[in-house]
């Protein structure tokens, strides 16, 4: 009691002195340095400045030489004015508020909402679902994949996820078993150019990345011979465990041929390398002579020798024709996982609790849309065709207009939602960029933004062949706005070249 009384009577000045010596335990200097090294230019310096300009304009500023900002930096279809698919939004509305009267929506919408709500705990989408997602929606996906790829999909190999990005990040962590006494450092093969989710995630995990370059001179072709060469070059120090393929390509817009995909699978099989297939743009194909196959479909045609082949494939409701980015819906199929490994994957997914239920509903609407004869079919089909046909036209506008600009060259946009043109940057601009400690294509994109309001992403944010410069633009602005955007880029490029020549 005496000791307690002594503590109670300690001078306040001494207490404050102790408090004043407090140092924040978490600062940028003390945080995980791998996270500091992460770069994600899709929402980096250029888009950040674009948002600042937009905020200024909303506050009444008239100091910019343009009327609005065109955000062509990210594949967000709805942000660019796409009208939501009616069937999907009606199902979501009815699941969100089941009290909507019968007859308000078509009967197939009510049936789909019942199908989903019956699978929910307590009949409410506000309840947690299984960590792998609602079994009813997972079965919808399994049925879709069986029809697409030709073989049944076991339910326990199918996971609903909060957008493809979540599943990709989880799966990549499975390869991060550090070097041991008899083990080399793990490495992941990633395309260049690549979607920066991969470089950012591998940087955060402290993983080694082996870049394989897509051949721009051949329409961004994937060279399997190059994969063999890189494997040989890195074999002494690294164990290459996984190959990432993005098809259709982001940011490059190419669609792999079936023959190329067969060669990729054979390479992975021969070298015991896991195949990670990012297929979120499989519905976004604009070349009528090119069909987009899933790797699982191709694998299923390759015979009994491939029966133990391991891979994972990812899809998302953010792309395709739904474009429902904000709901964060997607799915992951794993192939060739034996029971102990599959159990571990389910365990890790359990720690995520569950993906958002609205995203799961969007997945159901994507993979199990209205069929001929259903009340919602004609509206659904018309909306889907309107969206995809417009994207075909927009892909042509971007490719044709960019190639018409002196100093810019662009491969055809066969698929996905982006063009990745190569730009010629004068030495004066390269010197200026060096003075400002930034890549030359970042300088180009910042000046493009300040002069025209067009926001695109520097190619350096996706990695690119040394000595080349690019930017990535979406093809998503409405057609009239897209034409205006191409006019702005053409005018700017000429002035930029003259300024720094």
Coordinates of N, CA and C in Angstrom, one line a residue, residues 118-227:
X118 N -31.3 -18.6 -50.8 CA -31.5 -19.9 -50.2 C -30.1 -20.5 -49.7
X119 N -29.1 -20.0 -50.4 CA -27.7 -20.5 -50.0 C -27.1 -19.7 -48.9
X120 N -27.7 -18.6 -48.6 CA -27.1 -17.7 -47.6 C -27.5 -18.1 -46.2
X121 N -26.6 -18.0 -45.2 CA -27.0 -18.2 -43.8 C -28.0 -17.2 -43.4
X122 N -29.2 -17.7 -42.8 CA -30.2 -16.8 -42.4 C -31.0 -16.2 -43.6
X123 N -30.7 -16.7 -44.8 CA -31.4 -16.1 -46.0 C -31.1 -14.7 -46.3
X124 N -29.9 -14.2 -45.8 CA -29.5 -12.8 -45.9 C -28.1 -12.7 -46.5
X125 N -27.9 -11.8 -47.4 CA -26.5 -11.6 -47.9 C -25.6 -10.8 -47.0
X126 N -26.2 -10.4 -45.9 CA -25.4 -9.8 -44.8 C -24.7 -10.8 -43.9
X127 N -24.9 -12.0 -44.1 CA -24.3 -13.1 -43.3 C -22.9 -13.5 -43.9
X128 N -22.0 -13.9 -43.1 CA -20.8 -14.5 -43.7 C -21.2 -15.7 -44.6
X129 N -20.4 -15.9 -45.6 CA -20.5 -17.1 -46.4 C -19.4 -18.0 -46.1
X130 N -19.4 -19.2 -46.7 CA -18.2 -20.1 -46.6 C -17.0 -19.3 -47.1
X131 N -15.8 -19.6 -46.6 CA -14.6 -18.8 -47.0 C -14.4 -18.9 -48.5
X132 N -14.7 -20.1 -49.1 CA -14.5 -20.3 -50.5 C -15.7 -19.7 -51.3
X133 N -16.7 -19.2 -50.6 CA -17.9 -18.6 -51.3 C -19.1 -19.4 -51.2
X134 N -20.2 -18.9 -51.6 CA -21.5 -19.6 -51.5 C -21.4 -20.8 -52.4
X135 N -21.8 -22.0 -51.9 CA -21.7 -23.3 -52.7 C -22.6 -23.2 -53.9
X136 N -23.7 -22.5 -53.9 CA -24.6 -22.4 -55.0 C -23.9 -21.6 -56.1
X137 N -23.2 -20.5 -55.8 CA -22.5 -19.7 -56.8 C -21.3 -20.4 -57.3
X138 N -20.6 -21.1 -56.4 CA -19.4 -21.9 -56.9 C -19.9 -23.0 -57.9
X139 N -21.0 -23.6 -57.6 CA -21.5 -24.6 -58.5 C -21.9 -23.9 -59.9
X140 N -22.4 -22.7 -59.8 CA -22.7 -22.0 -61.1 C -21.4 -21.9 -61.9
X141 N -20.3 -21.5 -61.2 CA -19.0 -21.4 -61.9 C -18.5 -22.7 -62.4
X142 N -18.6 -23.8 -61.6 CA -18.2 -25.1 -62.0 C -18.9 -25.5 -63.3
X143 N -20.2 -25.3 -63.3 CA -21.0 -25.6 -64.5 C -20.5 -24.9 -65.7
X144 N -20.2 -23.6 -65.5 CA -19.7 -22.7 -66.6 C -18.4 -23.3 -67.1
X145 N -17.5 -23.6 -66.2 CA -16.2 -24.1 -66.6 C -16.2 -25.4 -67.3
X146 N -17.1 -26.3 -66.8 CA -17.3 -27.6 -67.5 C -17.7 -27.4 -68.9
X147 N -18.7 -26.5 -69.2 CA -19.2 -26.3 -70.5 C -18.1 -25.6 -71.4
X148 N -17.3 -24.7 -70.8 CA -16.3 -24.0 -71.6 C -15.1 -24.9 -71.9
X149 N -14.6 -25.7 -70.9 CA -13.4 -26.4 -71.0 C -13.5 -27.9 -71.2
X150 N -14.7 -28.4 -71.1 CA -14.9 -29.8 -71.5 C -14.8 -30.9 -70.4
X151 N -14.5 -30.5 -69.2 CA -14.4 -31.5 -68.1 C -15.0 -30.9 -66.8
X152 N -15.5 -31.8 -66.0 CA -16.1 -31.4 -64.7 C -15.0 -30.8 -63.8
X153 N -15.5 -29.8 -63.0 CA -14.6 -29.2 -62.0 C -15.1 -29.5 -60.6
X154 N -14.2 -30.2 -59.8 CA -14.6 -30.5 -58.4 C -14.9 -29.2 -57.6
X155 N -15.9 -29.2 -56.8 CA -16.3 -27.9 -56.1 C -15.2 -27.4 -55.2
X156 N -14.4 -28.4 -54.6 CA -13.4 -27.9 -53.7 C -12.2 -27.3 -54.3
X157 N -12.1 -27.3 -55.7 CA -11.0 -26.7 -56.4 C -11.4 -25.3 -56.9
X158 N -12.6 -24.8 -56.6 CA -13.1 -23.6 -57.1 C -13.3 -22.6 -55.9
X159 N -12.7 -21.4 -56.0 CA -12.8 -20.5 -54.9 C -13.4 -19.1 -55.4
X160 N -14.4 -18.6 -54.8 CA -14.8 -17.2 -55.1 C -13.9 -16.3 -54.3
X161 N -13.5 -15.2 -54.9 CA -12.5 -14.3 -54.3 C -12.9 -12.8 -54.5
X162 N -12.3 -12.0 -53.8 CA -12.6 -10.5 -53.8 C -11.8 -9.9 -54.9
X163 N -12.2 -10.2 -56.2 CA -11.5 -9.8 -57.3 C -10.3 -10.7 -57.6
X164 N -9.8 -10.8 -58.8 CA -8.7 -11.7 -59.1 C -7.5 -11.4 -58.3
X165 N -7.3 -10.1 -58.0 CA -6.0 -9.7 -57.4 C -5.9 -10.4 -56.0
X166 N -6.9 -10.5 -55.3 CA -6.8 -11.2 -54.0 C -6.3 -12.6 -54.1
X167 N -6.9 -13.4 -55.0 CA -6.5 -14.8 -55.2 C -5.1 -14.9 -55.7
X168 N -4.7 -14.0 -56.6 CA -3.3 -14.0 -57.1 C -2.3 -13.8 -56.0
X169 N -2.6 -12.8 -55.2 CA -1.7 -12.5 -54.1 C -1.6 -13.7 -53.1
X170 N -2.7 -14.3 -52.8 CA -2.7 -15.5 -51.9 C -1.8 -16.6 -52.5
X171 N -2.1 -16.9 -53.8 CA -1.4 -18.0 -54.4 C 0.1 -17.8 -54.5
X172 N 0.5 -16.6 -54.8 CA 1.9 -16.3 -55.0 C 2.7 -16.5 -53.6
X173 N 2.0 -16.3 -52.5 CA 2.6 -16.5 -51.2 C 3.0 -17.9 -51.0
X174 N 2.3 -18.9 -51.7 CA 2.6 -20.3 -51.5 C 3.9 -20.7 -52.0
X175 N 4.5 -19.8 -52.9 CA 5.8 -20.1 -53.4 C 7.0 -19.5 -52.7
X176 N 6.7 -18.8 -51.6 CA 7.7 -18.0 -50.9 C 8.3 -18.8 -49.8
X177 N 8.7 -20.0 -50.1 CA 9.5 -20.8 -49.1 C 10.9 -20.5 -49.3
X178 N 11.5 -19.8 -48.4 CA 12.9 -19.2 -48.6 C 13.9 -20.3 -48.8
X179 N 15.1 -19.9 -49.2 CA 16.2 -20.9 -49.4 C 16.6 -21.6 -48.1
X180 N 16.9 -22.9 -48.3 CA 17.4 -23.7 -47.2 C 18.7 -24.3 -47.5
X181 N 19.1 -25.3 -46.7 CA 20.4 -26.0 -46.9 C 20.5 -26.5 -48.3
X182 N 19.5 -27.1 -48.8 CA 19.5 -27.8 -50.1 C 18.5 -27.1 -51.1
X183 N 18.2 -25.9 -50.9 CA 17.2 -25.2 -51.6 C 17.6 -23.9 -52.1
X184 N 17.4 -23.6 -53.4 CA 17.8 -22.3 -54.0 C 16.7 -21.3 -53.7
X185 N 16.9 -20.0 -53.9 CA 15.9 -19.0 -53.7 C 14.8 -19.1 -54.8
X186 N 13.6 -19.0 -54.4 CA 12.5 -19.1 -55.3 C 12.4 -18.0 -56.2
X187 N 11.9 -18.2 -57.5 CA 11.8 -17.2 -58.5 C 10.5 -17.4 -59.2
X188 N 9.9 -16.3 -59.7 CA 8.6 -16.3 -60.4 C 8.9 -15.6 -61.8
X189 N 8.5 -16.2 -62.9 CA 8.7 -15.7 -64.2 C 7.4 -14.8 -64.5
X190 N 7.7 -13.5 -64.9 CA 6.6 -12.6 -65.1 C 6.8 -11.9 -66.5
X191 N 5.8 -11.7 -67.3 CA 5.9 -11.0 -68.6 C 6.3 -9.6 -68.4
X192 N 7.1 -9.1 -69.4 CA 7.3 -7.6 -69.5 C 7.0 -7.2 -70.9
X193 N 6.1 -6.2 -71.0 CA 5.4 -5.5 -70.0 C 4.4 -6.4 -69.2
X194 N 4.1 -5.9 -68.0 CA 3.2 -6.7 -67.1 C 2.3 -5.8 -66.3
X195 N 1.2 -6.4 -65.8 CA 0.4 -5.6 -64.9 C 1.1 -5.5 -63.6
X196 N 1.2 -4.3 -63.0 CA 2.1 -4.1 -61.9 C 1.6 -4.8 -60.6
X197 N 0.4 -5.4 -60.6 CA 0.1 -6.2 -59.4 C 1.2 -7.2 -59.1
X198 N 1.8 -7.8 -60.2 CA 2.7 -8.9 -60.0 C 4.1 -8.3 -59.5
X199 N 4.6 -7.3 -60.1 CA 5.8 -6.7 -59.6 C 5.7 -6.2 -58.2
X200 N 4.5 -5.5 -57.9 CA 4.3 -5.0 -56.5 C 4.2 -6.1 -55.5
X201 N 3.4 -7.2 -55.8 CA 3.2 -8.3 -54.9 C 4.6 -9.0 -54.6
X202 N 5.3 -9.2 -55.7 CA 6.6 -10.0 -55.5 C 7.6 -9.1 -54.7
X203 N 7.6 -7.8 -55.0 CA 8.4 -6.9 -54.2 C 8.1 -6.9 -52.7
X204 N 6.8 -6.9 -52.4 CA 6.3 -6.9 -51.0 C 6.7 -8.2 -50.4
X205 N 6.6 -9.3 -51.1 CA 7.0 -10.6 -50.6 C 8.5 -10.9 -50.5
X206 N 9.3 -10.0 -51.1 CA 10.7 -10.2 -51.2 C 11.1 -11.3 -52.1
X207 N 10.3 -11.5 -53.1 CA 10.6 -12.6 -54.1 C 11.4 -12.1 -55.2
X208 N 12.1 -13.1 -55.8 CA 12.9 -12.7 -57.0 C 12.0 -12.9 -58.3
X209 N 12.1 -11.9 -59.1 CA 11.3 -11.9 -60.4 C 12.2 -12.1 -61.6
X210 N 11.8 -13.1 -62.4 CA 12.6 -13.2 -63.7 C 11.7 -12.7 -64.8
X211 N 12.1 -11.6 -65.4 CA 11.3 -11.0 -66.5 C 11.5 -11.6 -67.8
X212 N 10.4 -12.1 -68.4 CA 10.6 -12.5 -69.8 C 9.9 -11.5 -70.7
X213 N 10.6 -11.1 -71.8 CA 10.1 -10.0 -72.6 C 9.2 -10.4 -73.7
X214 N 8.0 -9.8 -73.8 CA 7.2 -10.1 -75.0 C 7.7 -9.3 -76.1
X215 N 7.6 -9.9 -77.3 CA 8.3 -9.3 -78.5 C 7.3 -8.3 -79.2
X216 N 7.6 -7.0 -79.0 CA 6.7 -6.0 -79.5 C 6.7 -6.0 -81.1
X217 N 7.9 -6.3 -81.7 CA 8.0 -6.3 -83.1 C 7.1 -7.4 -83.8
X218 N 6.7 -8.4 -83.0 CA 5.9 -9.5 -83.5 C 4.5 -9.5 -82.8
X219 N 4.0 -8.3 -82.5 CA 2.7 -8.3 -81.9 C 2.6 -8.7 -80.4
X220 N 3.7 -8.5 -79.7 CA 3.8 -8.9 -78.3 C 3.8 -10.4 -78.1
X221 N 4.4 -11.1 -79.0 CA 4.4 -12.6 -79.0 C 5.2 -13.1 -77.8
X222 N 4.7 -14.1 -77.2 CA 5.4 -14.8 -76.1 C 6.3 -15.9 -76.7
X223 N 7.6 -15.8 -76.5 CA 8.6 -16.7 -77.0 C 9.0 -17.8 -76.0
X224 N 8.6 -19.0 -76.3 CA 8.9 -20.1 -75.3 C 10.4 -20.4 -75.4
X225 N 11.1 -20.1 -76.5 CA 12.5 -20.3 -76.5 C 13.2 -19.4 -75.5
X226 N 12.6 -18.2 -75.4 CA 13.2 -17.2 -74.4 C 13.0 -17.7 -73.0
X227 N 11.9 -18.4 -72.7 CA 11.7 -19.0 -71.4 C 12.7 -20.0 -71.0

